[in-house]
């Protein structure tokens, strides 16, 4: 047993996994939110269109940190309230009692008798959902722009072939928009990576939480390994981690872009054709 | 106490003018709106100065990254990589740590550990790196024909850059640069939150919002007020940058003018 | 909000408990030694860990420890994410409007200033305190002193040591180990300041039964002297006792 293998350090190493897992789940969920938002924003039903545009404009106009500070509690209360309405119609006590938010025991999320692992999983999914709502608005904006960037002639041709509106959307527009969306989406991915230090606001014990906890100066009374203020070394490790992670992402996304532009009627595709 | 009295007492509290003590009881909506608004002074201060100074460094970085001189190119590339590749949160931490260390070297560095200068420098470098990358991309897309035409008119060297390349680069980069400006303003909320200590309870909008959330134990009032202020600020930024965009594109035929599309091309 | 588990409290499962007792979730900060901190094994440890486990066993409850950021520790309690706060929280009138406290389990203990030299005029000094604590509120009311706020107690001490601040104002119990382990580099200065009305556990106001159970358990620990013994063990001989 040495300093670097204490239970606390193990939790620190584990938190890198937590962050990566969260990114892996959040990215597709945020993309789904974005797709929904973009579809709503270009809907022909006016209220749906307003809703989509408002979602994009409001969420993007506000610093993400402001959302993170109250969104998790808000979402948690919303879900418990909904469950309360469904499960306890006979409950007569008020849900808001002064400052307290009290729902019937059957509506608690997760149930207070459930094992700790469910509490953790629930907290984690709330964090994923909050991230997805915030970054979904950015994704919606990128996809909205990408859908507009697909040449009109392509859509007109499809309609000339007798495709319905829905068919044109799914068979022509959606497959073609990705190449226009990818630069924006890869930037969004980078932004998402760099927003993970704010995870501790959402109640996830992430790498920044543990780096702070481990790096703070320790007196011999509370630990076998007393040391001074070592935060700079732990944050240095985080810096290296983030730089490597963004660098690898850049390289991978560059390759994907190359693949996608292949054979496309864009400047990039034309350049590839000439080079070949 | 009417709301105007509150404005007189707390309107400039964030820069140390007015009532010394923050409200300690009776947290009315008016007090929250005024004090959080007072904090916005700092967000605007950081945003405008960092953007203004960052603009020039960004141009230099873009030119440096496109330069044929290896040393210049490498230097610009690394600067951009480090500041774009790491979270601002961590940049603030290291900057504060560095400035504290420098302080013991010479009293010259004393003001650097205060937010008004230290955080401003971090934000300045940060926005310069992001904008530098945007400008670099735009620089590469300046049409070859423009440069050849400039040569035919006898332009070369600095005048060619100043009169032909630079304006075209700005025009191409402007929509993405607008987004960068918006995100820089958002990033200013991190200054007192993670990086720099607040002196005499003078902080930015987020500092006061969390003060109220802490005192009232209710996050559902103060943070939405903060959000409202930022939506307003975002609208102002879009309006100002839109006006500049129209100015940059004024010579183009109407249908070729690209509107400022609020798209997160290069954001943090 | 925060659902990470650091260890399950000693289970007080008596055979007579026919009813399946719900788990009581205890929220703490985990960053305030000696009251509560994360030990090398990554578990909640300290005075409040020992106290909480003992209270749970006396009240015949099954308890679980949860850590939460200090800033949102009360909103998460009233929102129902855990059932009690046991985190070195001083009983103050403002907090009593929102949550219900048990009787105090430490006597009102003073706050104290610590600095690197004793020649400091506290009336004009730069004083560091943690944001949103009774100490920072106190320094804000001092006419000539300059308040500088940091998000965590650790950073306030770091600021005092680095010279950013002349002194730090904090709970004396928190500063005692800092001063004692510094080998003379850090010392107490000025007089102690009496702030707060002792530390208690906080509950939702709508949850009086649970509060009663813990209140009774604290009373029984006061009566048989185990609480005093625990204070001496974790907070030191000098800390005030009942």
XYZ file of C-alpha atoms in Angstrom:
786
model
C 0.000 0.000 0.000
C 1.595 3.256 -1.028
C 0.437 6.844 -1.446
C -0.723 6.473 -5.025
C -2.856 3.409 -4.319
C -4.942 4.669 -1.396
C -8.687 4.253 -1.672
C -8.949 7.949 -2.358
C -6.561 7.729 -5.298
C -8.473 4.763 -6.634
C -11.605 6.909 -6.537
C -9.644 9.613 -8.391
C -8.614 7.177 -11.118
C -12.157 5.853 -11.254
C -13.508 9.357 -11.770
C -11.675 9.556 -15.115
C -13.828 6.598 -16.138
C -16.931 8.386 -14.850
C -16.118 11.435 -16.966
C -15.470 9.354 -20.076
C -18.652 7.339 -19.546
C -20.648 10.510 -19.086
C -19.227 11.957 -22.295
C -19.968 8.740 -24.158
C -23.602 8.762 -23.047
C -24.183 12.506 -23.225
C -22.956 12.931 -26.800
C -25.646 10.789 -28.478
C -28.382 12.007 -26.122
C -27.465 15.639 -26.804
C -27.429 14.865 -30.518
C -30.948 13.450 -30.209
C -32.083 16.584 -28.377
C -30.403 18.637 -31.078
C -32.091 16.713 -33.843
C -35.462 17.145 -32.169
C -34.813 20.846 -31.608
C -33.725 21.413 -35.209
C -36.740 19.535 -36.548
C -39.043 21.576 -34.313
C -37.361 24.831 -35.373
C -38.034 24.126 -39.062
C -41.476 22.663 -38.469
C -44.425 24.015 -40.443
C -46.546 24.057 -37.293
C -46.034 27.536 -35.873
C -46.177 26.792 -32.097
C -43.738 23.917 -32.517
C -41.437 26.172 -34.533
C -41.541 28.873 -31.853
C -40.833 26.278 -29.204
C -37.828 24.951 -31.097
C -36.446 28.409 -31.773
C -37.009 29.545 -28.193
C -35.212 26.457 -26.862
C -32.213 27.153 -29.082
C -32.083 30.875 -28.347
C -32.671 30.790 -24.593
C -30.371 27.933 -23.684
C -27.567 29.324 -25.822
C -27.956 32.837 -24.500
C -27.247 31.773 -20.927
C -23.887 30.648 -19.502
C -23.989 26.882 -18.980
C -22.863 27.303 -15.387
C -26.060 29.186 -14.533
C -28.089 26.194 -15.697
C -25.959 23.696 -13.862
C -26.496 25.518 -10.586
C -30.219 24.942 -10.391
C -31.217 22.543 -13.145
C -30.523 19.264 -11.379
C -32.751 20.102 -8.416
C -35.408 21.431 -10.783
C -35.397 18.268 -12.906
C -35.416 16.052 -9.828
C -38.440 17.890 -8.424
C -40.195 17.796 -11.776
C -39.842 14.024 -12.084
C -40.925 13.413 -8.506
C -43.897 15.715 -8.974
C -44.974 13.847 -12.119
C -44.645 10.494 -10.379
C -46.532 11.848 -7.415
C -49.442 12.852 -9.652
C -49.483 9.411 -11.221
C -48.910 7.214 -8.174
C -50.574 9.004 -5.285
C -53.809 10.618 -6.467
C -55.248 10.294 -2.950
C -52.414 12.126 -1.220
C -53.950 15.153 0.461
C -50.940 16.842 2.070
C -49.388 19.739 0.190
C -46.275 19.009 -1.848
C -44.767 22.389 -1.050
C -44.682 22.743 2.710
C -42.904 26.010 3.309
C -39.484 25.389 1.857
C -39.864 21.653 1.833
C -40.663 19.633 -1.219
C -42.504 16.548 -0.009
C -43.957 13.912 -2.282
C -45.502 10.630 -1.208
C -42.917 7.902 -0.434
C -43.923 5.882 -3.486
C -43.032 8.793 -5.756
C -39.536 9.328 -4.407
C -36.826 8.933 -7.001
C -35.213 6.616 -6.379
C -37.251 5.016 -3.582
C -35.605 5.754 -0.264
C -35.371 2.009 0.392
C -33.461 1.346 -2.811
C -29.762 0.547 -2.578
C -27.149 3.255 -2.897
C -26.210 2.192 -6.407
C -29.616 3.391 -7.642
C -29.131 6.750 -6.001
C -25.808 7.045 -7.796
C -27.270 5.954 -11.114
C -30.123 8.418 -10.750
C -27.762 11.276 -9.945
C -25.630 10.331 -12.906
C -28.596 10.267 -15.281
C -29.759 13.673 -14.056
C -26.296 15.027 -14.849
C -26.402 13.431 -18.301
C -29.841 14.896 -18.927
C -28.767 18.392 -17.827
C -25.712 18.267 -20.068
C -27.827 16.918 -22.927
C -30.425 19.679 -22.605
C -27.769 22.404 -22.597
C -25.602 20.984 -25.361
C -28.646 19.771 -27.283
C -29.506 23.420 -27.912
C -26.072 23.972 -29.450
C -26.404 20.801 -31.509
C -29.857 21.896 -32.642
C -28.368 25.128 -33.911
C -25.620 23.338 -35.819
C -28.055 20.845 -37.359
C -30.519 23.625 -38.197
C -27.759 25.407 -40.109
C -26.657 22.164 -41.763
C -30.182 21.390 -42.949
C -30.340 24.835 -44.521
C -26.940 24.323 -46.156
C -28.001 21.291 -48.197
C -28.393 22.673 -51.752
C -32.012 23.421 -52.558
C -31.596 21.808 -55.963
C -31.185 18.429 -54.257
C -34.520 18.776 -52.491
C -36.268 20.112 -55.579
C -35.000 17.158 -57.589
C -36.329 14.786 -54.951
C -39.709 16.461 -55.080
C -39.639 16.304 -58.870
C -39.197 12.543 -58.542
C -42.434 12.500 -56.613
C -41.087 12.049 -53.094
C -43.292 13.254 -50.295
C -42.139 15.909 -47.871
C -41.350 13.272 -45.280
C -39.440 11.088 -47.757
C -37.396 14.056 -48.957
C -36.496 14.875 -45.375
C -35.406 11.392 -44.325
C -33.908 10.099 -47.587
C -32.279 13.205 -49.067
C -31.847 15.944 -46.476
C -30.761 13.933 -43.444
C -28.083 11.829 -45.182
C -26.604 14.899 -46.849
C -26.608 17.295 -43.944
C -23.937 15.505 -41.860
C -21.034 16.766 -43.902
C -22.180 20.336 -43.268
C -22.870 19.627 -39.614
C -19.630 17.859 -38.794
C -17.349 20.891 -38.301
C -19.876 22.416 -35.917
C -20.504 19.131 -34.150
C -16.814 18.414 -33.687
C -16.398 21.803 -32.097
C -19.313 21.020 -29.868
C -17.620 17.794 -28.832
C -14.537 19.800 -27.851
C -16.715 22.178 -25.879
C -18.393 19.273 -24.154
C -15.026 17.862 -23.112
C -13.983 21.188 -21.700
C -17.246 21.623 -19.801
C -16.666 18.474 -17.744
C -14.799 20.331 -14.948
C -18.214 21.787 -14.103
C -19.578 18.305 -13.419
C -19.009 18.658 -9.698
C -21.746 21.307 -9.738
C -24.117 18.557 -10.818
C -23.168 16.427 -7.849
C -20.860 14.084 -9.721
C -17.585 13.501 -7.969
C -15.472 14.127 -11.032
C -11.753 14.464 -11.614
C -11.672 18.098 -10.483
C -13.384 17.251 -7.198
C -10.838 14.535 -6.432
C -7.865 16.583 -7.637
C -8.895 19.315 -5.227
C -9.555 16.904 -2.405
C -6.255 15.062 -2.888
C -4.163 18.125 -3.605
C -5.246 20.233 -0.648
C -2.704 20.314 2.153
C -3.052 17.516 4.677
C -1.987 17.462 8.299
C -0.668 14.200 9.797
C -3.644 13.978 12.128
C -6.048 12.995 9.357
C -3.924 10.973 6.967
C -0.946 8.667 6.835
C 0.510 10.768 4.023
C 0.686 14.410 5.117
C 1.769 16.931 2.501
C 1.560 20.621 1.676
C -0.499 22.232 -1.039
C -0.081 19.819 -3.942
C -3.018 20.996 -5.997
C -0.707 22.269 -8.702
C 0.565 18.737 -9.428
C -2.902 17.239 -9.528
C -4.221 20.012 -11.739
C -1.124 19.569 -13.887
C -2.178 15.958 -14.433
C -5.659 17.134 -15.400
C -4.175 19.646 -17.831
C -2.203 16.892 -19.554
C -5.289 14.682 -19.637
C -7.415 17.369 -21.276
C -4.738 18.366 -23.795
C -4.224 14.742 -24.850
C -7.946 14.088 -25.011
C -8.709 17.115 -27.194
C -5.697 16.325 -29.410
C -6.824 12.732 -29.988
C -10.373 13.940 -30.649
C -9.075 16.455 -33.194
C -7.164 13.764 -35.069
C -10.067 11.288 -35.077
C -12.607 13.902 -36.136
C -10.248 15.072 -38.895
C -10.210 11.533 -40.279
C -13.999 11.259 -40.098
C -14.326 14.549 -41.939
C -12.037 13.273 -44.677
C -14.174 10.177 -45.038
C -17.407 12.151 -45.139
C -16.273 14.739 -47.666
C -15.208 11.980 -50.034
C -17.317 12.252 -53.168
C -19.336 15.221 -51.882
C -20.067 18.201 -54.089
C -18.275 20.587 -51.751
C -14.946 22.411 -51.899
C -13.317 19.781 -49.707
C -14.629 16.949 -51.849
C -13.462 18.687 -55.012
C -9.975 19.117 -53.539
C -9.820 15.401 -52.700
C -10.885 14.509 -56.209
C -8.185 16.690 -57.744
C -5.508 15.340 -55.425
C -6.340 11.739 -56.297
C -37.602 51.305 1.165
C -38.527 51.805 -2.439
C -36.768 50.078 -5.270
C -35.035 53.319 -6.289
C -33.361 53.517 -2.899
C -32.100 50.006 -3.466
C -30.664 51.063 -6.818
C -28.914 54.006 -5.117
C -27.514 51.759 -2.397
C -26.527 48.726 -4.408
C -26.427 49.739 -8.077
C -22.651 50.144 -7.994
C -21.941 47.831 -5.068
C -19.829 45.501 -7.219
C -17.212 48.239 -7.684
C -17.323 49.261 -4.036
C -19.619 52.301 -4.244
C -22.697 52.511 -2.051
C -23.823 50.459 0.902
C -20.964 48.524 2.498
C -22.957 45.579 3.773
C -24.827 43.294 1.432
C -28.520 42.770 2.203
C -28.820 40.455 5.202
C -32.557 39.957 5.461
C -35.699 40.700 3.483
C -34.327 39.549 0.137
C -36.824 41.265 -2.131
C -36.908 40.633 -5.848
C -35.795 44.232 -6.350
C -32.652 43.741 -4.261
C -31.772 40.587 -6.125
C -32.280 42.161 -9.543
C -30.290 45.294 -8.640
C -27.361 43.554 -7.008
C -27.022 40.879 -9.678
C -27.251 43.647 -12.268
C -24.507 45.494 -10.432
C -22.356 42.388 -10.762
C -22.878 42.468 -14.525
C -20.527 45.491 -14.564
C -17.657 43.061 -14.049
C -18.870 40.634 -16.713
C -19.105 43.478 -19.213
C -15.735 44.882 -18.130
C -13.941 41.546 -18.577
C -15.750 40.798 -21.810
C -15.100 44.111 -23.561
C -11.470 44.546 -22.556
C -10.505 40.927 -23.249
C -12.236 41.015 -26.637
C -10.701 44.364 -27.570
C -7.160 43.350 -26.703
C -7.626 39.762 -27.852
C -8.625 40.905 -31.324
C -5.124 42.187 -32.065
C -3.278 39.248 -30.566
C -5.617 36.946 -32.501
C -4.677 38.612 -35.783
C -1.004 38.205 -34.907
C -1.545 34.541 -34.001
C -3.407 33.845 -37.242
C -0.651 35.427 -39.308
C 1.916 33.593 -37.189
C 0.255 30.236 -37.718
C 0.167 30.827 -41.480
C 3.774 32.061 -41.462
C 6.601 30.336 -43.327
C 8.981 30.980 -40.423
C 9.022 27.726 -38.458
C 9.662 29.304 -35.048
C 6.772 31.747 -35.414
C 4.457 29.047 -36.710
C 5.283 26.599 -33.918
C 4.904 29.279 -31.266
C 1.461 30.296 -32.525
C 0.361 26.701 -32.949
C 1.318 25.806 -29.379
C -0.249 28.902 -27.901
C -3.516 28.161 -29.668
C -3.368 24.465 -28.808
C -2.776 24.955 -25.094
C -5.475 27.573 -24.621
C -8.044 25.864 -26.827
C -7.274 22.366 -25.606
C -7.716 22.894 -21.876
C -10.704 23.989 -19.811
C -10.787 27.642 -18.786
C -11.382 26.436 -15.256
C -7.920 24.899 -15.133
C -6.339 27.885 -16.873
C -7.637 30.160 -14.116
C -6.229 27.888 -11.457
C -2.758 27.858 -12.976
C -2.769 31.583 -13.681
C -3.668 32.419 -10.087
C -0.992 30.061 -8.840
C 1.605 31.565 -11.182
C 0.730 35.150 -10.300
C 1.029 34.364 -6.591
C 4.471 32.903 -7.196
C 5.549 35.931 -9.239
C 4.393 38.194 -6.457
C 7.155 36.972 -4.196
C 9.677 37.792 -6.933
C 8.810 41.440 -7.302
C 6.118 43.787 -5.971
C 5.634 44.769 -9.603
C 3.391 41.715 -9.909
C 1.144 42.643 -6.984
C -1.945 43.598 -9.007
C -1.786 40.384 -11.037
C -3.290 38.235 -8.315
C -6.366 40.465 -8.248
C -9.192 39.521 -10.551
C -9.404 42.844 -12.393
C -5.978 42.262 -13.957
C -5.116 38.577 -13.468
C -8.400 37.168 -14.731
C -8.438 39.725 -17.524
C -5.093 38.425 -18.775
C -6.307 34.817 -18.771
C -9.486 35.754 -20.641
C -7.427 37.851 -23.044
C -5.102 34.939 -23.893
C -8.033 32.571 -24.059
C -10.099 34.607 -26.483
C -6.978 35.416 -28.521
C -6.350 31.690 -28.994
C -9.927 30.921 -30.015
C -10.226 33.937 -32.311
C -6.742 33.264 -33.672
C -7.906 29.848 -34.845
C -11.017 31.381 -36.416
C -8.945 34.067 -38.173
C -6.433 31.459 -39.316
C -9.216 29.465 -40.955
C -10.518 32.610 -42.618
C -7.032 33.618 -43.735
C -6.664 30.346 -45.612
C -9.999 30.912 -47.338
C -9.157 34.370 -48.667
C -9.724 33.882 -52.419
C -6.524 33.507 -54.396
C -7.916 35.876 -57.011
C -8.134 38.720 -54.501
C -4.430 38.466 -53.780
C -3.491 38.223 -57.455
C -5.641 41.248 -58.211
C -3.930 43.137 -55.386
C -0.574 42.248 -56.941
C -1.751 43.540 -60.317
C -2.646 46.857 -58.660
C 0.876 47.072 -57.236
C 0.034 46.121 -53.647
C 2.531 44.027 -51.755
C 3.767 43.377 -48.238
C 2.138 45.366 -45.445
C -0.199 47.521 -47.582
C -1.528 44.391 -49.272
C -2.189 42.801 -45.893
C -3.675 45.941 -44.392
C -5.914 46.884 -47.335
C -6.820 43.565 -48.975
C -6.118 40.415 -46.957
C -7.067 41.593 -43.499
C -10.511 43.062 -44.356
C -11.417 39.962 -46.366
C -10.278 37.714 -43.546
C -12.423 39.639 -41.053
C -15.436 39.481 -43.335
C -15.113 35.705 -43.655
C -14.440 35.162 -39.967
C -17.108 37.488 -38.611
C -20.025 35.067 -38.044
C -17.805 32.667 -36.113
C -16.158 35.569 -34.293
C -19.562 36.769 -33.127
C -20.102 33.426 -31.445
C -16.705 33.622 -29.828
C -17.642 37.021 -28.393
C -20.852 35.617 -26.921
C -19.051 32.714 -25.339
C -16.374 34.964 -23.941
C -19.048 36.918 -22.088
C -20.443 33.650 -20.762
C -16.962 32.586 -19.688
C -16.541 35.695 -17.555
C -18.868 34.084 -14.988
C -16.086 31.664 -14.096
C -13.742 34.399 -12.833
C -14.926 34.582 -9.241
C -16.505 31.174 -9.289
C -13.349 29.174 -9.675
C -10.312 31.291 -10.172
C -9.938 34.447 -8.217
C -11.039 35.437 -4.709
C -13.665 38.133 -4.238
C -12.451 41.156 -2.255
C -14.848 43.039 0.010
C -17.723 41.111 -1.546
C -17.178 42.810 -4.875
C -17.966 40.160 -7.420
C -19.635 39.511 -10.724
C -23.252 38.652 -11.432
C -22.781 34.972 -10.631
C -21.136 35.834 -7.312
C -24.174 37.804 -6.198
C -26.603 35.271 -7.628
C -25.000 32.540 -5.553
C -24.939 34.893 -2.549
C -28.713 35.187 -2.768
C -29.206 31.511 -3.522
C -27.151 30.821 -0.415
C -29.020 33.266 1.813
C -32.526 32.396 0.667
C -31.734 28.696 0.246
C -33.697 28.933 -2.968
C -31.857 28.635 -6.294
C -34.984 29.181 -8.377
C -35.049 32.982 -8.181
C -31.484 34.275 -8.305
C -30.162 32.078 -11.125
C -33.065 32.769 -13.510
C -32.450 36.509 -12.922
C -28.828 35.935 -13.891
C -29.991 34.021 -16.961
C -32.253 36.914 -17.945
C -29.371 39.384 -17.769
C -27.229 37.178 -19.956
C -29.931 36.755 -22.577
C -30.114 40.560 -22.767
C -26.341 40.829 -23.000
C -26.293 38.198 -25.761
C -28.887 40.178 -27.726
C -26.792 43.334 -27.407
C -23.666 41.524 -28.595
C -25.536 40.111 -31.583
C -26.869 43.579 -32.467
C -23.449 45.256 -32.248
C -21.636 42.538 -34.159
C -24.432 42.447 -36.727
C -23.943 46.174 -37.358
C -20.205 45.672 -37.811
C -20.906 42.763 -40.140
C -23.092 44.928 -42.336
C -20.297 47.479 -42.417
C -17.740 44.860 -43.439
C -19.976 43.531 -46.203
C -21.285 46.911 -47.405
C -19.496 46.696 -50.784
C -20.975 43.332 -51.703
C -24.093 42.959 -53.841
C -27.148 42.538 -51.633
C -27.765 38.842 -52.202
C -24.205 37.857 -51.357
C -24.272 39.410 -47.916
C -24.057 36.795 -45.274
C -26.002 37.581 -42.151
C -24.394 36.952 -38.803
C -25.629 33.516 -38.075
C -25.394 32.682 -34.435
C -23.646 29.366 -34.868
C -21.211 27.793 -32.464
C -18.394 27.268 -34.883
C -15.544 27.781 -32.518
C -16.572 27.929 -28.943
C -15.114 26.937 -25.659
C -27.964 15.703 -5.736
C -24.922 13.905 -4.646
C -25.311 10.231 -4.539
C -21.847 8.927 -4.024
C -21.594 6.534 -1.149
C -18.680 6.545 1.183
C -19.616 3.781 3.480
C -22.618 2.408 5.207
C -22.970 3.241 8.835
C -22.875 0.590 11.454
C -26.086 -1.264 10.908
C -28.258 -1.309 13.948
C -30.535 -4.100 12.939
C -32.130 -5.495 16.034
C -33.951 -8.740 15.565
C -37.134 -7.230 16.889
C -37.365 -4.832 13.980
C -40.194 -6.401 12.119
C -40.803 -3.400 9.939
C -38.360 -2.921 7.126
C -36.790 0.319 8.241
C -36.089 2.770 5.444
C -32.526 3.866 5.153
C -31.786 7.280 6.628
C -29.431 9.211 4.367
C -27.024 11.548 6.146
C -25.614 14.407 4.072
C -22.195 15.871 4.849
C -19.545 17.967 3.121
C -16.459 15.805 3.561
C -14.064 18.750 3.511
C -14.031 20.082 7.052
C -11.629 18.225 9.296
C -11.836 17.311 12.121
C -15.650 17.345 11.818
C -15.926 15.535 8.538
C -13.391 14.682 5.883
C -12.552 12.000 3.370
C -9.916 9.641 4.747
C -7.203 7.846 2.803
C -9.574 5.014 2.000
C -11.965 7.473 0.373
C -14.606 7.200 3.114
C -16.265 9.842 5.251
C -14.365 10.077 8.525
C -14.032 12.377 11.521
C -16.011 13.498 14.547
C -19.352 13.600 12.775
C -18.880 10.202 11.187
C -18.344 8.627 14.588
C -21.146 10.669 16.127
C -23.609 9.940 13.331
C -22.942 6.204 13.439
C -23.431 6.173 17.195
C -26.655 8.198 16.973
C -28.031 5.883 14.317
C -27.294 2.824 16.393
C -28.962 4.400 19.457
C -32.007 5.374 17.414
C -32.031 1.898 15.837
C -31.885 3.288 12.336
C -29.959 2.201 9.288
C -27.889 5.098 8.020
C -25.990 5.848 4.873
C -23.454 8.620 4.236
C -23.714 10.958 1.288
C -21.458 13.898 0.486
C -22.674 17.121 -1.045
C -21.138 20.451 -1.963
C -21.534 22.987 0.870
C -23.249 25.599 -1.313
C -26.210 23.405 -2.175
C -26.365 21.329 0.991
C -29.609 22.908 2.284
C -31.500 23.065 -1.057
C -30.809 19.361 -1.524
C -32.078 18.553 1.961
C -35.381 20.396 1.540
C -35.718 18.876 -1.913
C -35.539 15.423 -0.352
C -32.268 14.082 -1.698
C -31.119 13.076 1.779
C -32.794 13.142 5.149
C -30.406 14.980 7.462
C -27.416 17.289 7.370
C -24.575 16.528 9.756
C -21.827 18.773 8.439
C -20.492 21.097 11.119
C -23.472 23.372 10.523
C -23.869 26.087 13.152
C -27.382 26.734 14.354
C -28.339 30.233 13.177
C -31.698 32.020 13.065
C -31.572 32.336 9.248
C -31.052 28.612 8.799
C -33.746 27.836 11.357
C -36.265 29.530 9.105
C -35.639 26.898 6.453
C -34.638 23.732 8.287
C -35.281 22.219 11.715
C -32.244 21.669 13.936
C -31.759 19.165 16.709
C -30.284 20.372 19.961
C -26.621 21.223 19.533
C -24.140 18.371 19.743
C -21.175 20.668 20.342
C -21.360 23.633 22.718
C -21.092 27.035 21.037
C -17.442 26.998 20.065
C -15.656 30.180 19.144
C -14.194 31.209 15.821
C -10.583 32.306 15.830
C -8.060 34.192 13.746
C -4.855 32.542 12.596
C -1.892 34.294 10.969
C 1.790 33.807 10.222
C 2.935 36.618 12.542
C 1.353 37.961 15.687
C 1.958 41.629 14.885
C -1.264 42.008 12.957
C -3.809 44.729 13.538
C -7.031 42.843 12.884
C -8.992 46.078 12.562
C -7.217 46.980 9.334
C -6.021 43.560 8.155
C -6.942 41.585 5.056
C -8.909 38.630 6.425
C -9.706 35.461 4.484
C -12.909 33.487 5.066
C -14.928 30.847 3.256
C -17.725 32.235 1.077
C -21.164 31.932 2.620
C -20.118 31.162 6.192
C -20.920 32.972 9.430
C -17.259 33.983 9.510
C -17.387 35.797 6.161
C -20.594 37.510 7.258
C -18.806 38.610 10.423
C -15.760 40.046 8.620
C -18.086 41.907 6.251
C -19.431 43.842 9.228
C -15.965 44.834 10.513
C -15.398 48.500 9.585
C -11.710 48.680 8.700
C -10.917 45.075 7.801
C -10.812 43.855 4.226
C -12.688 40.635 3.508
C -11.390 38.238 0.888
C -13.519 35.165 0.173
C -12.519 31.731 -1.095
C -14.780 28.832 -2.016
C -13.256 26.259 0.376
C -11.769 26.402 3.897
C -8.571 24.881 2.541
C -8.020 27.832 0.214
C -8.527 30.373 3.008
C -5.656 28.816 4.944
C -3.540 28.633 1.782
C -4.187 32.355 1.159
C -3.060 33.221 4.698
C 0.097 31.133 4.323
C 0.960 32.635 0.933
C 0.494 36.160 2.244
C -2.523 36.997 0.085
C -4.406 37.552 3.308
C -2.973 38.697 6.646
C -5.161 36.379 8.679
C -7.846 33.764 8.344
C -11.062 33.636 10.369
C -12.546 30.181 10.818
C -14.005 27.802 13.389
C -11.376 27.380 16.070
C -11.753 23.606 15.968
C -10.844 23.674 12.288
C -7.796 25.867 12.899
C -6.397 23.973 15.920
C -4.814 21.173 13.828
C -3.582 23.729 11.278
C -1.798 25.693 13.990
C -0.504 22.679 15.891
C 0.896 20.872 12.868
C 2.534 23.953 11.364
C 5.528 23.783 13.726
C 5.172 27.383 14.812
C 4.737 28.907 11.361
C 1.045 29.613 11.982
C -0.362 31.003 15.229
C -3.612 32.223 16.695
C -3.884 36.002 16.873
C -6.336 38.298 18.587
C -9.247 37.175 20.705
C -11.613 34.367 19.894
C -14.921 35.482 18.409
C -18.117 33.843 19.668
C -20.224 33.141 16.571
C -23.090 30.731 16.051
C -25.018 28.709 18.579
C -23.226 25.411 18.480
C -23.522 22.744 15.829
C -26.631 20.685 15.268
C -28.100 18.248 12.805
C -30.559 19.753 10.329
C -33.782 18.126 9.124
C -36.673 19.062 6.895
C -39.290 20.978 8.852
C -41.892 18.555 7.546
C -40.034 15.619 9.080
C -40.422 16.088 12.868
C -40.446 12.365 13.786
C -36.949 11.744 12.473
C -35.674 14.893 14.141
C -37.169 13.727 17.455
C -35.369 10.387 17.205
C -31.970 11.988 16.670
C -32.663 14.649 19.254
C -33.381 11.945 21.830
C -30.236 10.057 20.826
C -28.117 13.196 21.234
C -29.689 13.770 24.654
C -28.867 10.222 25.730
C -25.248 10.696 24.600
C -25.054 13.924 26.568
C -26.509 12.209 29.633
C -24.111 9.283 29.770
C -21.038 11.355 28.924
C -20.157 9.573 25.670
C -20.563 12.802 23.724
C -17.970 14.600 25.855
C -15.581 11.682 25.449
C -16.058 11.848 21.696
C -15.439 15.602 21.641
C -12.181 15.116 23.529
C -11.134 12.320 21.199
C -11.778 14.148 17.934
C -11.778 17.872 18.697
C -9.104 17.931 21.401
C -8.870 18.634 25.116
C -9.303 22.374 24.653
C -12.593 22.208 22.838
C -15.563 23.219 25.013
C -17.524 20.325 26.492
C -21.035 19.963 27.870
